[in-house]
Amino acid sequence: MSERNSDIYEPPAAVVAAAHVSGRAAYDRLVAEAETDYEGYWARLAREFISWHKPFTEGLDASDAPFFKWFADGTLNVSYNCLDRHVEAGQGEKTALIFEADDGQITRVNYRELLARTCRLANALRAQGVRKGNRVVIYMPMGIEGVMAMQACARIGATHSVVFGGFSAQSLRDRIEDAGAVLVLTADEQLRGGKRLPLKAIVDQALALGGCESVRSVIVYQRTGGAVDWQPHDHWLHELSAAQPTTCEPEWVEAEHPLFLLYTSGSTGKPKGVQHSSGGYLLHAALTTKWTFDLKPDDVFWCTADIGWVTGHSYVTYGPLALGATEVVFEGVPTYPDAGRFWEVIQRHGVTVFYTAPTAIRSLIKAVEGQPQTHPRHYDLTSLRILGTVGEPINPAAWRWYHEQVGGSRCPVIDTFWQTETGGHIITPLPGATTLVPGSCTLPFPGIIAAVVDESGKELPHGHGGILVVKKPWPSMIRNIWGDPERFKKSYYPDEFNGQYYLAGDGAVRDATTGYFTITGRIDDVLNISGHRMGTMEIESALVSCTELVAEAAVVGRPDETTGEAICAFVVLKQGRPEGDDAKAIASRLREWVAKEIGPIAKPRDIRFADNLPKTRSGKIMRRLLRSVARNEPVTQDISTLENPAILEQLGQAY
């Protein structure tokens, strides 16, 4: 990639020449097509990318805005689109998944085999009474079986809800109850970083907490052979599947049929069940996989995300398989057995398109200092042609290291911005069409009408920071919050914008010259920890639920070199403010308490104790002051309304 100056990188001529979207003019033509005939643009792509059982005749239905519908009178099956049609087209022997386990064992599955195994599991689910519209919770490790479980649910029209294997029994219980799941798919244990971690035992704990009476069966994948406490409703996956045929007629569902629910943190303590459709979601997952990564039939694609997050849905389970791609599925972590693991996997499998998180990149940059033998230059990474990042904005220094040390200064770095709610990329470079600027996610994906507005919804001139919105509905957008339509409207189509614009919840600014977008951070009380969204209210609720110790708590974020943001908790104890070793011991106990209530990813990095919290005389906690304290910045805000100004000095001291 030629470099015009230190901040601008042109796409390589070879990439431009071969790209699906070749050159800026091609991008502009797509944007113009969408602006001229918005519904027609998306309808054309829906016919091109999806095999419809019953073709649709209508595009966008906005009659019940903001509960938009796309292609509503068409029917399809997502699993058929990901598996059957490739086998029917003569691609059955093509490798679909290359699974590399935590311990390095490799398993390859072609499309014919993946289809047969998915059908066996789908039939097993039907034999357990699972029907179209039922919800199934998946609490499984990364692997072929996890992908297969999602595809099997889609095949029979069941709505799946995948829960990340790092979440606690309480968090799992809450999601099972909210979804009203009839069945849970899990494993005995998962392997991560050479360690065995329980899954089935956590499912047992979750069900024992109560509120999960809807669950009739638990199906267990035998991953490690670890001991499990067997219950009357439990079944081994291999035993159920072995008795089933390798064919299963797909359930043809309406385009708006809920494909999945995925729970994400919000600014209140209760996670939101983000509901996605089948047709519109699949379109955008496939389309963005092809255009954003310029994916070709002979590529080996690797997205490192877990299936418990939306990235693992769109760019592991659905997008690549809808295109008939070959992809790597990885069970382990980037630093086991050493920090060269990612580069070994790329070298071993000839990965051509690599998609990971800035947190992983930053951690590997740091690891090289102590493990110089794990530097990317010691591995053959010449197969790579496209690099991508996801989960949070990537800082320019990490972008350049990724570009130079991993991509050999020849691979475009695709900094993608999107959310659980958007279904796929909404602002992103396209490798053959976009000049790159480190730190900027550049331009909207063709067909996405994004803008930066003020609090009243007025569009701001370029160069002025404001609130990121999307001005028109698009096919893969969130359809609802499960069971809570009022919260959906309030969260995403607020009255301040007259219900007209989708509120992303992030701040942004557009460059005055290029119009490129740069994301400036959340505008609500949601933190981005290693690409995982965590609601401050959720963590606060977990802390104060430790009623033996905690009287009050407030949580904010502070910048962190590796994880992007770190969780900082300010805690008032019932016993008074501890000091020295007592403070350290209580802080450690509270961190483990939060891990039990939510999961290890929610552990506060810092815990600070005080006699009380900074409040106005009306009792409102002044979180803006806490953010300054957490960042060790001087407090420049007006504190004249504080009830207890002296408390800031206490809070400035870490445990």
Coordinates of C-alpha atoms in Angstrom, one line a residue, residues 11-308:
P11 CA -5.5 1.0 -1.6
P12 CA -3.0 -1.1 -3.5
A13 CA -3.5 -1.1 -7.3
A14 CA -3.7 -4.9 -7.3
V15 CA -6.4 -4.9 -4.6
V16 CA -8.4 -2.2 -6.5
A17 CA -8.2 -4.1 -9.8
A18 CA -9.6 -7.4 -8.4
A19 CA -12.0 -5.9 -5.9
H20 CA -15.8 -6.6 -5.8
V21 CA -16.2 -2.8 -5.3
S22 CA -13.3 -1.5 -7.5
G23 CA -12.3 2.1 -7.0
R24 CA -14.0 5.1 -5.4
A25 CA -16.2 5.6 -8.4
A26 CA -17.7 2.2 -7.9
Y27 CA -18.5 3.0 -4.3
D28 CA -20.0 6.4 -5.3
R29 CA -22.3 4.6 -7.9
L30 CA -23.6 2.3 -5.2
V31 CA -24.3 5.2 -2.9
A32 CA -26.0 7.1 -5.7
E33 CA -28.2 4.0 -6.5
A34 CA -29.3 3.8 -2.9
E35 CA -30.0 7.5 -2.7
T36 CA -32.1 7.4 -6.0
D37 CA -34.1 4.3 -5.2
Y38 CA -33.5 3.2 -1.6
E39 CA -36.0 0.3 -1.5
G40 CA -35.1 -0.8 -5.0
Y41 CA -31.4 -0.9 -4.1
W42 CA -31.9 -3.2 -1.1
A43 CA -34.4 -5.3 -3.0
R44 CA -31.9 -5.9 -5.9
L45 CA -29.3 -7.1 -3.4
A46 CA -31.8 -9.3 -1.5
R47 CA -32.6 -11.1 -4.7
E48 CA -28.9 -11.4 -5.6
F49 CA -27.6 -12.7 -2.2
I50 CA -30.5 -14.8 -0.9
S51 CA -32.2 -17.9 -2.2
W52 CA -35.9 -17.3 -1.5
H53 CA -38.4 -20.1 -1.1
K54 CA -41.2 -17.7 -1.9
P55 CA -40.0 -14.5 -3.5
F56 CA -40.9 -11.2 -1.8
T57 CA -42.9 -8.5 -3.6
E58 CA -42.5 -5.7 -1.2
G59 CA -39.3 -4.0 0.1
L60 CA -39.6 -1.7 3.2
D61 CA -42.8 -1.7 5.2
A62 CA -42.7 1.5 7.4
S63 CA -46.4 1.4 8.3
D64 CA -45.7 0.7 12.0
A65 CA -42.5 2.7 12.4
P66 CA -40.1 2.3 14.1
F67 CA -41.0 -1.4 14.0
F68 CA -39.8 -1.6 10.4
K69 CA -40.2 -4.7 8.2
W70 CA -38.2 -5.7 5.1
F71 CA -39.2 -8.3 2.4
A72 CA -42.1 -9.3 4.7
D73 CA -44.1 -11.4 2.3
G74 CA -41.1 -13.5 1.2
T75 CA -40.1 -16.8 2.8
L76 CA -36.7 -18.5 3.2
N77 CA -34.6 -20.6 5.5
V78 CA -31.3 -19.3 6.7
S79 CA -29.7 -22.7 7.2
Y80 CA -30.7 -23.7 3.6
N81 CA -28.9 -20.5 2.4
C82 CA -25.8 -21.3 4.4
L83 CA -25.5 -25.0 3.6
D84 CA -27.9 -26.8 1.2
R85 CA -27.6 -24.4 -1.7
H86 CA -23.8 -24.8 -1.8
V87 CA -24.1 -28.6 -1.8
E88 CA -26.8 -28.4 -4.5
A89 CA -24.4 -26.2 -6.6
G90 CA -21.7 -28.9 -6.5
Q91 CA -19.6 -27.4 -3.7
G92 CA -20.3 -30.2 -1.1
E93 CA -16.6 -31.2 -0.9
K94 CA -15.4 -27.7 -0.3
T95 CA -14.0 -27.2 3.2
A96 CA -16.5 -25.1 5.2
L97 CA -14.8 -25.0 8.7
I98 CA -11.2 -25.5 9.8
F99 CA -11.5 -26.0 13.5
E100 CA -8.3 -25.5 15.5
A101 CA -8.8 -26.5 19.2
D102 CA -7.1 -24.9 22.2
D103 CA -4.5 -27.7 22.2
G104 CA -3.8 -27.4 18.5
Q105 CA -5.8 -30.3 17.2
I106 CA -7.3 -29.6 13.8
T107 CA -10.6 -30.8 12.4
R108 CA -11.9 -30.0 8.9
V109 CA -15.5 -30.3 7.8
N110 CA -16.8 -29.8 4.3
Y111 CA -20.2 -28.4 3.4
R112 CA -21.7 -31.9 2.8
E113 CA -20.6 -33.1 6.2
L114 CA -21.7 -29.9 8.0
L115 CA -25.1 -30.1 6.4
A116 CA -25.5 -33.8 7.4
R117 CA -24.4 -33.1 11.0
T118 CA -26.6 -30.0 11.2
C119 CA -29.6 -32.0 10.0
R120 CA -29.0 -34.7 12.6
L121 CA -29.0 -32.1 15.4
A122 CA -32.0 -30.3 13.9
N123 CA -34.0 -33.6 13.9
A124 CA -32.8 -34.2 17.5
L125 CA -34.2 -30.8 18.5
R126 CA -37.5 -31.6 16.8
A127 CA -37.6 -35.0 18.7
Q128 CA -37.2 -33.0 21.9
G129 CA -40.3 -31.0 21.0
V130 CA -38.7 -27.8 19.8
R131 CA -40.9 -26.1 17.2
K132 CA -40.9 -23.0 15.0
G133 CA -40.8 -19.9 17.2
N134 CA -39.5 -21.7 20.4
R135 CA -36.4 -20.1 21.9
V136 CA -33.2 -22.2 22.5
V137 CA -30.3 -20.9 24.6
I138 CA -26.9 -22.0 23.4
Y139 CA -24.1 -21.9 26.1
M140 CA -21.3 -23.6 24.3
P141 CA -17.6 -23.3 23.5
M142 CA -16.2 -22.1 20.2
G143 CA -16.1 -25.0 17.8
I144 CA -18.0 -26.8 15.0
E145 CA -20.7 -27.9 17.4
G146 CA -21.5 -24.3 18.4
V147 CA -21.9 -23.2 14.8
M148 CA -23.9 -26.3 14.1
A149 CA -26.2 -25.6 17.0
M150 CA -27.0 -22.2 15.6
Q151 CA -27.6 -23.5 12.1
A152 CA -29.8 -26.4 13.5
C153 CA -32.0 -23.9 15.3
A154 CA -32.3 -21.8 12.1
R155 CA -33.2 -24.9 10.1
I156 CA -36.3 -25.7 12.2
G157 CA -37.3 -22.1 12.7
A158 CA -36.4 -22.0 16.4
T159 CA -35.0 -18.7 17.7
H160 CA -31.6 -19.1 19.3
S161 CA -30.0 -17.0 22.0
V162 CA -26.3 -17.6 22.4
V163 CA -24.8 -16.7 25.8
F164 CA -21.1 -16.2 26.0
G165 CA -19.4 -19.0 27.9
G166 CA -17.8 -16.4 30.3
F167 CA -21.1 -15.3 31.8
S168 CA -22.1 -16.4 35.2
A169 CA -25.0 -18.7 36.3
Q170 CA -27.0 -15.6 37.4
S171 CA -26.5 -13.9 34.0
L172 CA -27.4 -17.1 32.2
R173 CA -30.5 -17.6 34.3
D174 CA -31.6 -14.1 33.6
R175 CA -31.3 -14.7 29.8
I176 CA -33.0 -18.0 29.9
E177 CA -35.9 -16.6 31.9
D178 CA -36.3 -13.5 29.7
A179 CA -36.2 -15.5 26.5
G180 CA -38.6 -18.2 27.8
A181 CA -36.2 -20.8 26.4
V182 CA -37.5 -24.4 26.1
L183 CA -34.1 -26.0 25.7
V184 CA -30.5 -25.3 26.6
L185 CA -27.6 -26.6 24.5
T186 CA -24.3 -26.7 26.4
A187 CA -21.1 -28.7 26.8
D188 CA -19.5 -30.5 29.8
E189 CA -16.6 -28.0 29.8
Q190 CA -14.7 -25.6 27.5
L191 CA -11.0 -25.3 27.0
R192 CA -9.3 -21.9 27.0
G193 CA -5.6 -21.2 27.5
G194 CA -4.9 -24.8 28.6
K195 CA -7.6 -24.7 31.3
R196 CA -10.8 -26.6 31.6
L197 CA -13.7 -24.4 32.5
P198 CA -17.2 -25.7 33.5
L199 CA -20.2 -25.0 31.4
K200 CA -22.8 -27.8 32.3
A201 CA -22.2 -27.1 36.0
I202 CA -23.0 -23.4 35.4
V203 CA -26.2 -24.4 33.5
D204 CA -27.2 -26.5 36.5
Q205 CA -26.6 -23.6 38.9
A206 CA -28.6 -21.3 36.6
L207 CA -31.6 -23.6 36.5
A208 CA -31.4 -24.1 40.3
L209 CA -31.8 -20.4 40.8
G210 CA -35.4 -20.6 39.7
G211 CA -37.3 -18.7 37.0
C212 CA -36.4 -21.2 34.3
E213 CA -39.4 -23.4 34.4
S214 CA -39.8 -23.1 30.6
V215 CA -36.7 -25.3 30.1
R216 CA -37.8 -28.9 29.3
S217 CA -34.4 -30.4 28.1
V218 CA -30.7 -29.8 28.3
I219 CA -28.5 -31.2 25.5
V220 CA -24.8 -31.7 26.4
Y221 CA -21.9 -31.8 24.0
Q222 CA -19.1 -34.0 25.4
R223 CA -16.1 -31.7 24.7
T224 CA -13.6 -32.8 27.4
G225 CA -15.0 -35.9 29.1
G226 CA -15.2 -34.0 32.4
A227 CA -17.6 -35.1 35.1
V228 CA -21.1 -33.8 35.0
D229 CA -23.9 -33.9 37.5
W230 CA -26.5 -35.7 35.5
Q231 CA -30.2 -34.6 35.7
P232 CA -33.3 -36.3 34.5
H233 CA -33.8 -33.7 31.7
D234 CA -30.2 -34.1 30.4
H235 CA -29.2 -35.7 27.1
W236 CA -25.9 -36.3 25.4
L237 CA -25.7 -34.6 22.0
H238 CA -23.9 -37.5 20.4
E239 CA -26.5 -40.0 21.6
L240 CA -29.4 -38.0 20.4
S241 CA -27.9 -37.1 17.0
A242 CA -26.7 -40.7 16.2
A243 CA -30.3 -41.9 16.2
Q244 CA -31.4 -39.2 13.7
P245 CA -31.3 -39.1 9.8
T246 CA -28.9 -36.9 7.9
T247 CA -31.6 -35.1 6.1
C248 CA -34.0 -32.6 7.6
E249 CA -36.6 -30.6 5.6
P250 CA -36.0 -26.8 6.3
E251 CA -38.8 -24.9 8.0
W252 CA -39.6 -22.1 5.5
V253 CA -40.1 -18.9 7.6
E254 CA -41.2 -15.4 6.9
A255 CA -38.4 -12.9 6.3
E256 CA -39.3 -11.2 9.6
H257 CA -39.2 -14.4 11.6
P258 CA -36.9 -13.9 14.6
L259 CA -33.6 -15.7 13.8
F260 CA -32.0 -14.9 17.1
L261 CA -32.0 -12.9 20.3
L262 CA -28.7 -11.6 21.6
Y263 CA -28.5 -10.0 25.0
T264 CA -26.5 -6.8 25.3
S265 CA -25.9 -4.3 28.1
G266 CA -27.8 -1.1 28.2
S267 CA -27.8 1.9 30.5
T268 CA -30.1 0.2 32.9
G269 CA -29.4 -2.9 35.0
K270 CA -31.4 -5.3 32.8
P271 CA -29.7 -6.7 29.6
K272 CA -31.6 -6.1 26.4
G273 CA -32.7 -9.0 24.2
V274 CA -31.8 -7.6 20.7
Q275 CA -34.2 -9.3 18.2
H276 CA -33.0 -9.8 14.6
S277 CA -35.0 -11.0 11.6
S278 CA -34.1 -13.7 9.2
G279 CA -34.2 -12.2 5.7
G280 CA -32.8 -8.7 6.3
Y281 CA -30.2 -9.9 8.7
L282 CA -28.9 -12.6 6.4
L283 CA -28.7 -10.2 3.5
H284 CA -26.5 -7.7 5.4
A285 CA -24.3 -10.5 7.0
A286 CA -23.6 -11.9 3.5
L287 CA -23.3 -8.6 1.7
T288 CA -20.8 -7.1 4.2
T289 CA -18.8 -10.2 4.3
K290 CA -18.3 -10.1 0.6
W291 CA -17.8 -6.3 0.1
T292 CA -16.1 -5.3 3.4
F293 CA -13.6 -8.2 3.2
D294 CA -13.6 -8.4 -0.6
L295 CA -14.1 -12.1 0.0
K296 CA -13.3 -14.4 -2.9
P297 CA -14.1 -18.2 -3.4
D298 CA -10.6 -19.3 -2.7
D299 CA -10.1 -17.2 0.4
V300 CA -9.5 -18.6 3.9
F301 CA -11.3 -16.3 6.2
W302 CA -10.7 -16.1 10.0
C303 CA -12.8 -14.1 12.4
T304 CA -11.5 -14.6 15.9
A305 CA -14.7 -13.6 17.7
D306 CA -16.6 -16.0 19.9
I307 CA -20.1 -17.0 18.8
G308 CA -21.4 -15.5 22.1

